[in-house]
PDB file of C-alpha atoms in Angstrom:
ATOM      1  CA  UNK P   1      -0.162   0.121   0.115  1.00  0.00           C
ATOM      2  CA  UNK P   2       2.982   1.973   0.960  1.00  0.00           C
ATOM      3  CA  UNK P   3       4.484   1.981  -2.591  1.00  0.00           C
ATOM      4  CA  UNK P   4       1.132   2.139  -4.260  1.00  0.00           C
ATOM      5  CA  UNK P   5       1.110   5.672  -2.668  1.00  0.00           C
ATOM      6  CA  UNK P   6       4.387   6.592  -3.643  1.00  0.00           C
ATOM      7  CA  UNK P   7       3.643   5.512  -7.139  1.00  0.00           C
ATOM      8  CA  UNK P   8       0.735   7.235  -7.179  1.00  0.00           C
ATOM      9  CA  UNK P   9       2.108  10.843  -6.111  1.00  0.00           C
ATOM     10  CA  UNK P  10       4.579  10.297  -8.354  1.00  0.00           C
ATOM     11  CA  UNK P  11       2.322  10.146 -11.203  1.00  0.00           C
ATOM     12  CA  UNK P  12       0.264  12.900 -10.352  1.00  0.00           C
ATOM     13  CA  UNK P  13       3.048  14.822  -9.606  1.00  0.00           C
ATOM     14  CA  UNK P  14       4.465  15.037 -12.682  1.00  0.00           C
ATOM     15  CA  UNK P  15       1.728  15.022 -14.549  1.00  0.00           C
ATOM     16  CA  UNK P  16       1.148  18.771 -13.215  1.00  0.00           C
ATOM     17  CA  UNK P  17       4.245  19.365 -14.488  1.00  0.00           C
ATOM     18  CA  UNK P  18       4.036  18.186 -17.763  1.00  0.00           C
ATOM     19  CA  UNK P  19       5.388  14.683 -17.368  1.00  0.00           C
ATOM     20  CA  UNK P  20       4.248  11.784 -19.138  1.00  0.00           C
ATOM     21  CA  UNK P  21       2.190   9.160 -16.928  1.00  0.00           C
ATOM     22  CA  UNK P  22       4.938   7.093 -17.203  1.00  0.00           C
ATOM     23  CA  UNK P  23       6.346   8.009 -14.142  1.00  0.00           C
ATOM     24  CA  UNK P  24       9.220   6.002 -12.453  1.00  0.00           C
ATOM     25  CA  UNK P  25       9.267   5.092  -9.126  1.00  0.00           C
ATOM     26  CA  UNK P  26      12.020   6.931  -7.963  1.00  0.00           C
ATOM     27  CA  UNK P  27      12.407   5.875  -4.104  1.00  0.00           C
ATOM     28  CA  UNK P  28      12.613   1.957  -6.013  1.00  0.00           C
ATOM     29  CA  UNK P  29      14.882   2.604  -8.828  1.00  0.00           C
ATOM     30  CA  UNK P  30      18.663   2.341  -8.336  1.00  0.00           C
ATOM     31  CA  UNK P  31      19.743   5.161  -9.592  1.00  0.00           C
ATOM     32  CA  UNK P  32      21.341   6.655  -6.451  1.00  0.00           C
ATOM     33  CA  UNK P  33      23.726   5.904  -4.151  1.00  0.00           C
ATOM     34  CA  UNK P  34      21.722   5.560  -0.594  1.00  0.00           C
ATOM     35  CA  UNK P  35      17.748   4.402  -0.814  1.00  0.00           C
ATOM     36  CA  UNK P  36      15.489   7.502  -0.704  1.00  0.00           C
ATOM     37  CA  UNK P  37      18.192   9.947  -1.704  1.00  0.00           C
ATOM     38  CA  UNK P  38      16.494  10.826  -4.939  1.00  0.00           C
ATOM     39  CA  UNK P  39      15.076  14.621  -4.926  1.00  0.00           C
ATOM     40  CA  UNK P  40      11.708  12.840  -6.041  1.00  0.00           C
ATOM     41  CA  UNK P  41      11.269  10.682  -3.641  1.00  0.00           C
ATOM     42  CA  UNK P  42       8.630  10.687  -1.427  1.00  0.00           C
ATOM     43  CA  UNK P  43       8.192  14.349  -2.516  1.00  0.00           C
ATOM     44  CA  UNK P  44       4.657  15.520  -3.426  1.00  0.00           C
ATOM     45  CA  UNK P  45       5.861  19.100  -4.835  1.00  0.00           C
ATOM     46  CA  UNK P  46       4.919  21.485  -1.750  1.00  0.00           C
ATOM     47  CA  UNK P  47       7.023  24.264  -1.124  1.00  0.00           C
ATOM     48  CA  UNK P  48       9.740  24.071   1.332  1.00  0.00           C
ATOM     49  CA  UNK P  49       9.768  25.296   5.305  1.00  0.00           C
ATOM     50  CA  UNK P  50      12.336  27.984   4.055  1.00  0.00           C
ATOM     51  CA  UNK P  51       9.903  29.458   1.589  1.00  0.00           C
ATOM     52  CA  UNK P  52       8.325  32.499   2.115  1.00  0.00           C
ATOM     53  CA  UNK P  53       4.699  32.275   2.267  1.00  0.00           C
ATOM     54  CA  UNK P  54       4.431  34.510  -2.093  1.00  0.00           C
ATOM     55  CA  UNK P  55       6.372  31.878  -3.287  1.00  0.00           C
ATOM     56  CA  UNK P  56       5.697  30.638  -6.333  1.00  0.00           C
ATOM     57  CA  UNK P  57       6.708  28.810  -9.303  1.00  0.00           C
ATOM     58  CA  UNK P  58       7.599  30.445 -12.905  1.00  0.00           C
ATOM     59  CA  UNK P  59       6.707  28.513 -15.534  1.00  0.00           C
ATOM     60  CA  UNK P  60       9.281  28.549 -18.544  1.00  0.00           C
ATOM     61  CA  UNK P  61       7.819  29.397 -21.632  1.00  0.00           C
ATOM     62  CA  UNK P  62       9.330  28.275 -25.175  1.00  0.00           C
ATOM     63  CA  UNK P  63      11.412  31.846 -25.372  1.00  0.00           C
ATOM     64  CA  UNK P  64      12.916  31.451 -21.839  1.00  0.00           C
ATOM     65  CA  UNK P  65      13.864  27.845 -22.540  1.00  0.00           C
ATOM     66  CA  UNK P  66      14.961  29.247 -25.907  1.00  0.00           C
ATOM     67  CA  UNK P  67      17.188  31.614 -24.080  1.00  0.00           C
ATOM     68  CA  UNK P  68      18.943  29.725 -21.675  1.00  0.00           C
ATOM     69  CA  UNK P  69      19.574  27.187 -24.127  1.00  0.00           C
ATOM     70  CA  UNK P  70      21.279  29.654 -26.459  1.00  0.00           C
ATOM     71  CA  UNK P  71      22.750  31.736 -23.758  1.00  0.00           C
ATOM     72  CA  UNK P  72      24.810  28.293 -22.203  1.00  0.00           C
ATOM     73  CA  UNK P  73      25.351  27.171 -25.909  1.00  0.00           C
ATOM     74  CA  UNK P  74      26.711  30.380 -26.849  1.00  0.00           C
ATOM     75  CA  UNK P  75      29.462  30.501 -23.847  1.00  0.00           C
ATOM     76  CA  UNK P  76      30.357  26.286 -24.787  1.00  0.00           C
ATOM     77  CA  UNK P  77      30.727  27.788 -28.384  1.00  0.00           C
ATOM     78  CA  UNK P  78      32.652  30.090 -27.679  1.00  0.00           C
ATOM     79  CA  UNK P  79      35.340  28.279 -25.422  1.00  0.00           C
ATOM     80  CA  UNK P  80      35.248  25.266 -27.706  1.00  0.00           C
ATOM     81  CA  UNK P  81      36.709  27.436 -30.389  1.00  0.00           C
ATOM     82  CA  UNK P  82      39.603  27.631 -29.162  1.00  0.00           C
ATOM     83  CA  UNK P  83      40.061  31.467 -28.789  1.00  0.00           C
ATOM     84  CA  UNK P  84      39.133  31.731 -24.980  1.00  0.00           C
ATOM     85  CA  UNK P  85      41.992  33.196 -22.825  1.00  0.00           C
ATOM     86  CA  UNK P  86      43.302  29.952 -21.177  1.00  0.00           C
ATOM     87  CA  UNK P  87      41.279  27.100 -23.327  1.00  0.00           C
ATOM     88  CA  UNK P  88      42.307  25.276 -25.896  1.00  0.00           C
ATOM     89  CA  UNK P  89      40.111  24.419 -28.758  1.00  0.00           C
ATOM     90  CA  UNK P  90      37.298  21.459 -27.917  1.00  0.00           C
ATOM     91  CA  UNK P  91      37.708  18.433 -30.021  1.00  0.00           C
ATOM     92  CA  UNK P  92      34.189  17.329 -29.530  1.00  0.00           C
ATOM     93  CA  UNK P  93      31.854  19.435 -27.211  1.00  0.00           C
ATOM     94  CA  UNK P  94      28.112  19.083 -27.137  1.00  0.00           C
ATOM     95  CA  UNK P  95      25.305  20.864 -28.135  1.00  0.00           C
ATOM     96  CA  UNK P  96      23.124  20.764 -25.297  1.00  0.00           C
ATOM     97  CA  UNK P  97      19.281  20.595 -25.352  1.00  0.00           C
ATOM     98  CA  UNK P  98      16.256  20.921 -23.195  1.00  0.00           C
ATOM     99  CA  UNK P  99      14.877  17.231 -21.141  1.00  0.00           C
ATOM    100  CA  UNK P 100      11.611  17.785 -19.817  1.00  0.00           C
ATOM    101  CA  UNK P 101      12.316  15.471 -16.543  1.00  0.00           C
ATOM    102  CA  UNK P 102      15.814  16.860 -16.357  1.00  0.00           C
ATOM    103  CA  UNK P 103      13.409  21.101 -15.678  1.00  0.00           C
ATOM    104  CA  UNK P 104      10.684  18.372 -13.867  1.00  0.00           C
ATOM    105  CA  UNK P 105      13.306  17.045 -11.067  1.00  0.00           C
ATOM    106  CA  UNK P 106      14.813  20.765 -10.739  1.00  0.00           C
ATOM    107  CA  UNK P 107      11.155  22.393  -9.881  1.00  0.00           C
ATOM    108  CA  UNK P 108      11.294  20.164  -7.042  1.00  0.00           C
ATOM    109  CA  UNK P 109      14.487  21.371  -5.733  1.00  0.00           C
ATOM    110  CA  UNK P 110      13.946  24.978  -6.671  1.00  0.00           C
ATOM    111  CA  UNK P 111      10.602  24.700  -4.482  1.00  0.00           C
ATOM    112  CA  UNK P 112      12.614  24.398  -1.130  1.00  0.00           C
ATOM    113  CA  UNK P 113      13.945  27.912  -1.208  1.00  0.00           C
ATOM    114  CA  UNK P 114      16.887  27.082  -0.837  1.00  0.00           C
ATOM    115  CA  UNK P 115      21.053  26.818  -1.721  1.00  0.00           C
ATOM    116  CA  UNK P 116      22.283  23.424  -0.965  1.00  0.00           C
ATOM    117  CA  UNK P 117      21.965  21.093  -3.680  1.00  0.00           C
ATOM    118  CA  UNK P 118      19.710  18.403  -3.425  1.00  0.00           C
ATOM    119  CA  UNK P 119      20.922  14.750  -2.647  1.00  0.00           C
ATOM    120  CA  UNK P 120      20.645  13.243  -5.812  1.00  0.00           C
ATOM    121  CA  UNK P 121      18.689  13.485  -9.390  1.00  0.00           C
ATOM    122  CA  UNK P 122      19.786  11.208 -11.317  1.00  0.00           C
ATOM    123  CA  UNK P 123      17.542   9.653 -13.757  1.00  0.00           C
ATOM    124  CA  UNK P 124      16.787   6.046 -16.511  1.00  0.00           C
ATOM    125  CA  UNK P 125      18.685   7.537 -18.869  1.00  0.00           C
ATOM    126  CA  UNK P 126      21.366  10.206 -17.285  1.00  0.00           C
ATOM    127  CA  UNK P 127      23.313   8.799 -13.951  1.00  0.00           C
ATOM    128  CA  UNK P 128      25.380  11.354 -13.252  1.00  0.00           C
ATOM    129  CA  UNK P 129      23.399  14.767 -13.086  1.00  0.00           C
ATOM    130  CA  UNK P 130      25.174  17.807 -12.379  1.00  0.00           C
ATOM    131  CA  UNK P 131      23.183  20.575 -10.885  1.00  0.00           C
ATOM    132  CA  UNK P 132      23.994  24.387 -10.570  1.00  0.00           C
ATOM    133  CA  UNK P 133      21.760  26.345  -7.888  1.00  0.00           C
ATOM    134  CA  UNK P 134      21.764  30.572  -8.142  1.00  0.00           C
ATOM    135  CA  UNK P 135      19.467  33.456  -6.881  1.00  0.00           C
ATOM    136  CA  UNK P 136      19.451  37.345  -7.135  1.00  0.00           C
ATOM    137  CA  UNK P 137      17.846  39.324  -4.681  1.00  0.00           C
ATOM    138  CA  UNK P 138      16.108  42.326  -6.618  1.00  0.00           C
ATOM    139  CA  UNK P 139      14.769  45.523  -5.788  1.00  0.00           C
ATOM    140  CA  UNK P 140      10.546  45.558  -6.087  1.00  0.00           C
ATOM    141  CA  UNK P 141      11.235  47.853  -9.213  1.00  0.00           C
ATOM    142  CA  UNK P 142      10.801  45.662 -12.413  1.00  0.00           C
ATOM    143  CA  UNK P 143      13.106  43.018 -13.442  1.00  0.00           C
ATOM    144  CA  UNK P 144      11.958  40.642 -16.309  1.00  0.00           C
ATOM    145  CA  UNK P 145      12.693  37.028 -15.736  1.00  0.00           C
ATOM    146  CA  UNK P 146      14.905  37.191 -19.079  1.00  0.00           C
ATOM    147  CA  UNK P 147      16.891  39.893 -17.029  1.00  0.00           C
ATOM    148  CA  UNK P 148      17.423  37.447 -13.848  1.00  0.00           C
ATOM    149  CA  UNK P 149      18.445  34.588 -15.774  1.00  0.00           C
ATOM    150  CA  UNK P 150      20.511  36.377 -17.981  1.00  0.00           C
ATOM    151  CA  UNK P 151      22.596  37.931 -14.990  1.00  0.00           C
ATOM    152  CA  UNK P 152      22.665  34.527 -13.127  1.00  0.00           C
ATOM    153  CA  UNK P 153      24.268  32.402 -16.202  1.00  0.00           C
ATOM    154  CA  UNK P 154      26.793  35.490 -16.977  1.00  0.00           C
ATOM    155  CA  UNK P 155      27.531  34.600 -13.012  1.00  0.00           C
ATOM    156  CA  UNK P 156      28.281  31.748 -13.392  1.00  0.00           C
ATOM    157  CA  UNK P 157      30.275  31.710 -16.881  1.00  0.00           C
ATOM    158  CA  UNK P 158      32.360  34.440 -14.980  1.00  0.00           C
ATOM    159  CA  UNK P 159      33.863  31.570 -12.519  1.00  0.00           C
ATOM    160  CA  UNK P 160      36.039  31.542 -15.650  1.00  0.00           C
ATOM    161  CA  UNK P 161      38.605  33.548 -13.888  1.00  0.00           C
ATOM    162  CA  UNK P 162      39.723  30.856 -11.373  1.00  0.00           C
ATOM    163  CA  UNK P 163      39.292  27.663 -13.784  1.00  0.00           C
ATOM    164  CA  UNK P 164      41.275  25.927 -15.793  1.00  0.00           C
ATOM    165  CA  UNK P 165      40.499  22.053 -18.047  1.00  0.00           C
ATOM    166  CA  UNK P 166      43.527  20.569 -16.517  1.00  0.00           C
ATOM    167  CA  UNK P 167      43.261  16.712 -15.782  1.00  0.00           C
ATOM    168  CA  UNK P 168      42.530  16.033 -11.858  1.00  0.00           C
ATOM    169  CA  UNK P 169      43.740  19.573 -10.736  1.00  0.00           C
ATOM    170  CA  UNK P 170      40.381  21.271 -10.749  1.00  0.00           C
ATOM    171  CA  UNK P 171      37.529  21.390  -8.334  1.00  0.00           C
ATOM    172  CA  UNK P 172      33.874  21.085  -9.461  1.00  0.00           C
ATOM    173  CA  UNK P 173      32.704  24.321 -10.277  1.00  0.00           C
ATOM    174  CA  UNK P 174      29.538  26.230 -12.254  1.00  0.00           C
ATOM    175  CA  UNK P 175      31.559  27.334 -15.016  1.00  0.00           C
ATOM    176  CA  UNK P 176      33.273  23.964 -15.409  1.00  0.00           C
ATOM    177  CA  UNK P 177      29.621  22.492 -15.319  1.00  0.00           C
ATOM    178  CA  UNK P 178      28.630  25.006 -18.357  1.00  0.00           C
ATOM    179  CA  UNK P 179      31.076  23.643 -20.665  1.00  0.00           C
ATOM    180  CA  UNK P 180      30.691  20.258 -19.538  1.00  0.00           C
ATOM    181  CA  UNK P 181      31.520  18.095 -23.006  1.00  0.00           C
ATOM    182  CA  UNK P 182      28.955  15.277 -22.290  1.00  0.00           C
ATOM    183  CA  UNK P 183      26.349  17.936 -20.436  1.00  0.00           C
ATOM    184  CA  UNK P 184      24.321  16.961 -23.686  1.00  0.00           C
ATOM    185  CA  UNK P 185      20.863  17.904 -21.810  1.00  0.00           C
ATOM    186  CA  UNK P 186      19.563  20.576 -19.299  1.00  0.00           C
ATOM    187  CA  UNK P 187      16.334  21.651 -17.344  1.00  0.00           C
ATOM    188  CA  UNK P 188      15.669  24.266 -15.405  1.00  0.00           C
ATOM    189  CA  UNK P 189      13.569  25.105 -12.741  1.00  0.00           C
ATOM    190  CA  UNK P 190      12.709  29.555 -11.413  1.00  0.00           C
ATOM    191  CA  UNK P 191      11.382  30.452  -8.464  1.00  0.00           C
ATOM    192  CA  UNK P 192      10.285  34.078  -7.086  1.00  0.00           C
ATOM    193  CA  UNK P 193       9.282  34.881  -3.668  1.00  0.00           C
ATOM    194  CA  UNK P 194       8.992  38.269  -1.840  1.00  0.00           C
ATOM    195  CA  UNK P 195      11.041  38.377   1.127  1.00  0.00           C
ATOM    196  CA  UNK P 196      10.525  41.878   2.474  1.00  0.00           C
ATOM    197  CA  UNK P 197       8.347  44.845   1.154  1.00  0.00           C
ATOM    198  CA  UNK P 198      11.008  46.051  -0.424  1.00  0.00           C
ATOM    199  CA  UNK P 199      13.106  43.076  -1.945  1.00  0.00           C
ATOM    200  CA  UNK P 200      12.353  39.830  -3.887  1.00  0.00           C
ATOM    201  CA  UNK P 201      14.838  37.096  -4.636  1.00  0.00           C
ATOM    202  CA  UNK P 202      14.590  34.727  -7.715  1.00  0.00           C
ATOM    203  CA  UNK P 203      15.993  31.384  -7.353  1.00  0.00           C
ATOM    204  CA  UNK P 204      16.992  29.438 -10.259  1.00  0.00           C
ATOM    205  CA  UNK P 205      18.022  25.197 -10.634  1.00  0.00           C
ATOM    206  CA  UNK P 206      19.508  23.510 -13.606  1.00  0.00           C
ATOM    207  CA  UNK P 207      20.285  19.919 -13.681  1.00  0.00           C
ATOM    208  CA  UNK P 208      22.763  18.898 -16.458  1.00  0.00           C
ATOM    209  CA  UNK P 209      23.077  15.127 -17.759  1.00  0.00           C
ATOM    210  CA  UNK P 210      26.242  14.890 -16.904  1.00  0.00           C
ATOM    211  CA  UNK P 211      28.007  15.925 -13.578  1.00  0.00           C
ATOM    212  CA  UNK P 212      31.149  18.134 -14.069  1.00  0.00           C
ATOM    213  CA  UNK P 213      34.089  15.673 -12.524  1.00  0.00           C
ATOM    214  CA  UNK P 214      37.102  16.778 -10.631  1.00  0.00           C
ATOM    215  CA  UNK P 215      38.705  13.275 -12.105  1.00  0.00           C
ATOM    216  CA  UNK P 216      38.109  14.288 -15.526  1.00  0.00           C
ATOM    217  CA  UNK P 217      38.683  17.671 -17.640  1.00  0.00           C
ATOM    218  CA  UNK P 218      35.691  19.298 -18.770  1.00  0.00           C
ATOM    219  CA  UNK P 219      36.156  18.420 -22.044  1.00  0.00           C
ATOM    220  CA  UNK P 220      39.239  16.893 -24.538  1.00  0.00           C
ATOM    221  CA  UNK P 221      41.321  19.426 -26.424  1.00  0.00           C
ATOM    222  CA  UNK P 222      42.202  19.175 -29.853  1.00  0.00           C
ATOM    223  CA  UNK P 223      43.908  21.273 -32.613  1.00  0.00           C
ATOM    224  CA  UNK P 224      40.987  21.739 -34.609  1.00  0.00           C
ATOM    225  CA  UNK P 225      37.440  22.791 -32.753  1.00  0.00           C
ATOM    226  CA  UNK P 226      34.600  20.310 -33.415  1.00  0.00           C
ATOM    227  CA  UNK P 227      37.588  17.910 -35.654  1.00  0.00           C
ATOM    228  CA  UNK P 228      36.005  15.215 -33.551  1.00  0.00           C
ATOM    229  CA  UNK P 229      32.311  15.183 -34.035  1.00  0.00           C
ATOM    230  CA  UNK P 230      31.390  12.109 -36.140  1.00  0.00           C
ATOM    231  CA  UNK P 231      27.774  14.328 -37.284  1.00  0.00           C
ATOM    232  CA  UNK P 232      29.554  17.111 -38.033  1.00  0.00           C
ATOM    233  CA  UNK P 233      29.329  20.559 -36.001  1.00  0.00           C
ATOM    234  CA  UNK P 234      26.287  22.126 -35.446  1.00  0.00           C
ATOM    235  CA  UNK P 235      25.559  25.224 -37.861  1.00  0.00           C
ATOM    236  CA  UNK P 236      24.352  27.424 -35.564  1.00  0.00           C
ATOM    237  CA  UNK P 237      27.244  26.795 -32.658  1.00  0.00           C
ATOM    238  CA  UNK P 238      29.922  25.760 -35.556  1.00  0.00           C
ATOM    239  CA  UNK P 239      32.682  25.116 -33.010  1.00  0.00           C
ATOM    240  CA  UNK P 240      30.267  22.426 -31.656  1.00  0.00           C
ATOM    241  CA  UNK P 241      28.986  19.416 -32.176  1.00  0.00           C
ATOM    242  CA  UNK P 242      25.258  18.978 -34.091  1.00  0.00           C
ATOM    243  CA  UNK P 243      22.472  18.132 -32.126  1.00  0.00           C
ATOM    244  CA  UNK P 244      22.152  13.978 -33.805  1.00  0.00           C
ATOM    245  CA  UNK P 245      26.002  13.627 -32.198  1.00  0.00           C
ATOM    246  CA  UNK P 246      25.769  10.688 -29.725  1.00  0.00           C
ATOM    247  CA  UNK P 247      27.396  10.823 -26.415  1.00  0.00           C
ATOM    248  CA  UNK P 248      28.341   7.824 -23.635  1.00  0.00           C
ATOM    249  CA  UNK P 249      27.082  10.395 -21.191  1.00  0.00           C
ATOM    250  CA  UNK P 250      26.904   8.060 -18.283  1.00  0.00           C
ATOM    251  CA  UNK P 251      30.889   6.867 -19.052  1.00  0.00           C
ATOM    252  CA  UNK P 252      33.088   6.646 -15.968  1.00  0.00           C
ATOM    253  CA  UNK P 253      36.770   5.276 -16.706  1.00  0.00           C
ATOM    254  CA  UNK P 254      37.504   7.494 -19.402  1.00  0.00           C
ATOM    255  CA  UNK P 255      40.320   9.188 -17.890  1.00  0.00           C
ATOM    256  CA  UNK P 256      40.545   7.769 -14.248  1.00  0.00           C
ATOM    257  CA  UNK P 257      41.780   4.588 -13.715  1.00  0.00           C
ATOM    258  CA  UNK P 258      42.562   1.912 -10.260  1.00  0.00           C
ATOM    259  CA  UNK P 259      42.558  -1.759  -9.657  1.00  0.00           C
ATOM    260  CA  UNK P 260      39.790  -1.402  -7.818  1.00  0.00           C
ATOM    261  CA  UNK P 261      36.475  -1.461  -9.705  1.00  0.00           C
ATOM    262  CA  UNK P 262      34.691  -1.355  -6.558  1.00  0.00           C
ATOM    263  CA  UNK P 263      36.505   2.223  -6.012  1.00  0.00           C
ATOM    264  CA  UNK P 264      35.726   3.273  -9.463  1.00  0.00           C
ATOM    265  CA  UNK P 265      31.838   2.695  -8.593  1.00  0.00           C
ATOM    266  CA  UNK P 266      32.656   5.079  -5.516  1.00  0.00           C
ATOM    267  CA  UNK P 267      34.233   7.763  -6.512  1.00  0.00           C
ATOM    268  CA  UNK P 268      31.891   7.991  -9.474  1.00  0.00           C
ATOM    269  CA  UNK P 269      28.046   6.993  -7.908  1.00  0.00           C
ATOM    270  CA  UNK P 270      28.225   8.252  -4.537  1.00  0.00           C
ATOM    271  CA  UNK P 271      30.359  12.130  -5.840  1.00  0.00           C
ATOM    272  CA  UNK P 272      30.482  14.771  -2.365  1.00  0.00           C
ATOM    273  CA  UNK P 273      27.321  17.302  -2.517  1.00  0.00           C
ATOM    274  CA  UNK P 274      28.938  20.294  -1.266  1.00  0.00           C
ATOM    275  CA  UNK P 275      26.711  22.236  -0.365  1.00  0.00           C
ATOM    276  CA  UNK P 276      26.463  25.836  -2.155  1.00  0.00           C
ATOM    277  CA  UNK P 277      27.206  28.999  -0.014  1.00  0.00           C
ATOM    278  CA  UNK P 278      25.090  31.688   0.251  1.00  0.00           C
ATOM    279  CA  UNK P 279      25.707  34.783  -1.165  1.00  0.00           C
ATOM    280  CA  UNK P 280      23.864  37.690  -1.077  1.00  0.00           C
ATOM    281  CA  UNK P 281      23.334  38.711  -4.510  1.00  0.00           C
ATOM    282  CA  UNK P 282      21.737  41.902  -5.413  1.00  0.00           C
ATOM    283  CA  UNK P 283      20.648  43.880  -8.433  1.00  0.00           C
TER     284      UNK P 283
END
């Protein structure tokens, strides 16, 4: 009976959020390091205790989704070109597409009104899902959703100033997640609330098909950008691969090897989740 209730809740929540009725039982699937760690397990989509009374989830229109994808693919294309200071050309960097399931899981996380990443948000298709969380505090004067999203993505990208693409010598950060070679898909959730009479706050959570891992570079460098793309370059972003390019987004042993296969499983299946430090960011 309990398992039926969990399954029923998942079906109802994902139907309301636009996911097909074929919902997975996130409490039972073996996608997370520990049972019940998944953000969708026993989660009915209600707002978290840290949210203010007027908190509300913002629906992302087609134009806003397009803007997010264009902004991130534009930045990826810039880095992949080999002309970006300190970063070589990307041999086979993916173009990013929108994934509805990743977006729905991001909405569950953003409803917590917190700057801490969730424990696990993996899916049947993507076994090592990365996550970025940010927020902006702004005055009651008008700020469009597009302006706030633009500002937050710019801030994530600006972490390039303290990033490299070196193997095993870099801690995961927002910039490296944005340029992760095999981050083929993404989905975001956005929430807005009024903190005080004068100040409003907007949270954004984005999930990516591939998590940035310290044991591997963000992307493989080459002499010519996109020269490793089997399907050719993307006509809109010529230094990225075409959208139909196939990637093994779940491969674990590409750069990191050890005699103990169990050790590999622990390192990659149970990445350390470090809560994002809250930083008051005003507009």
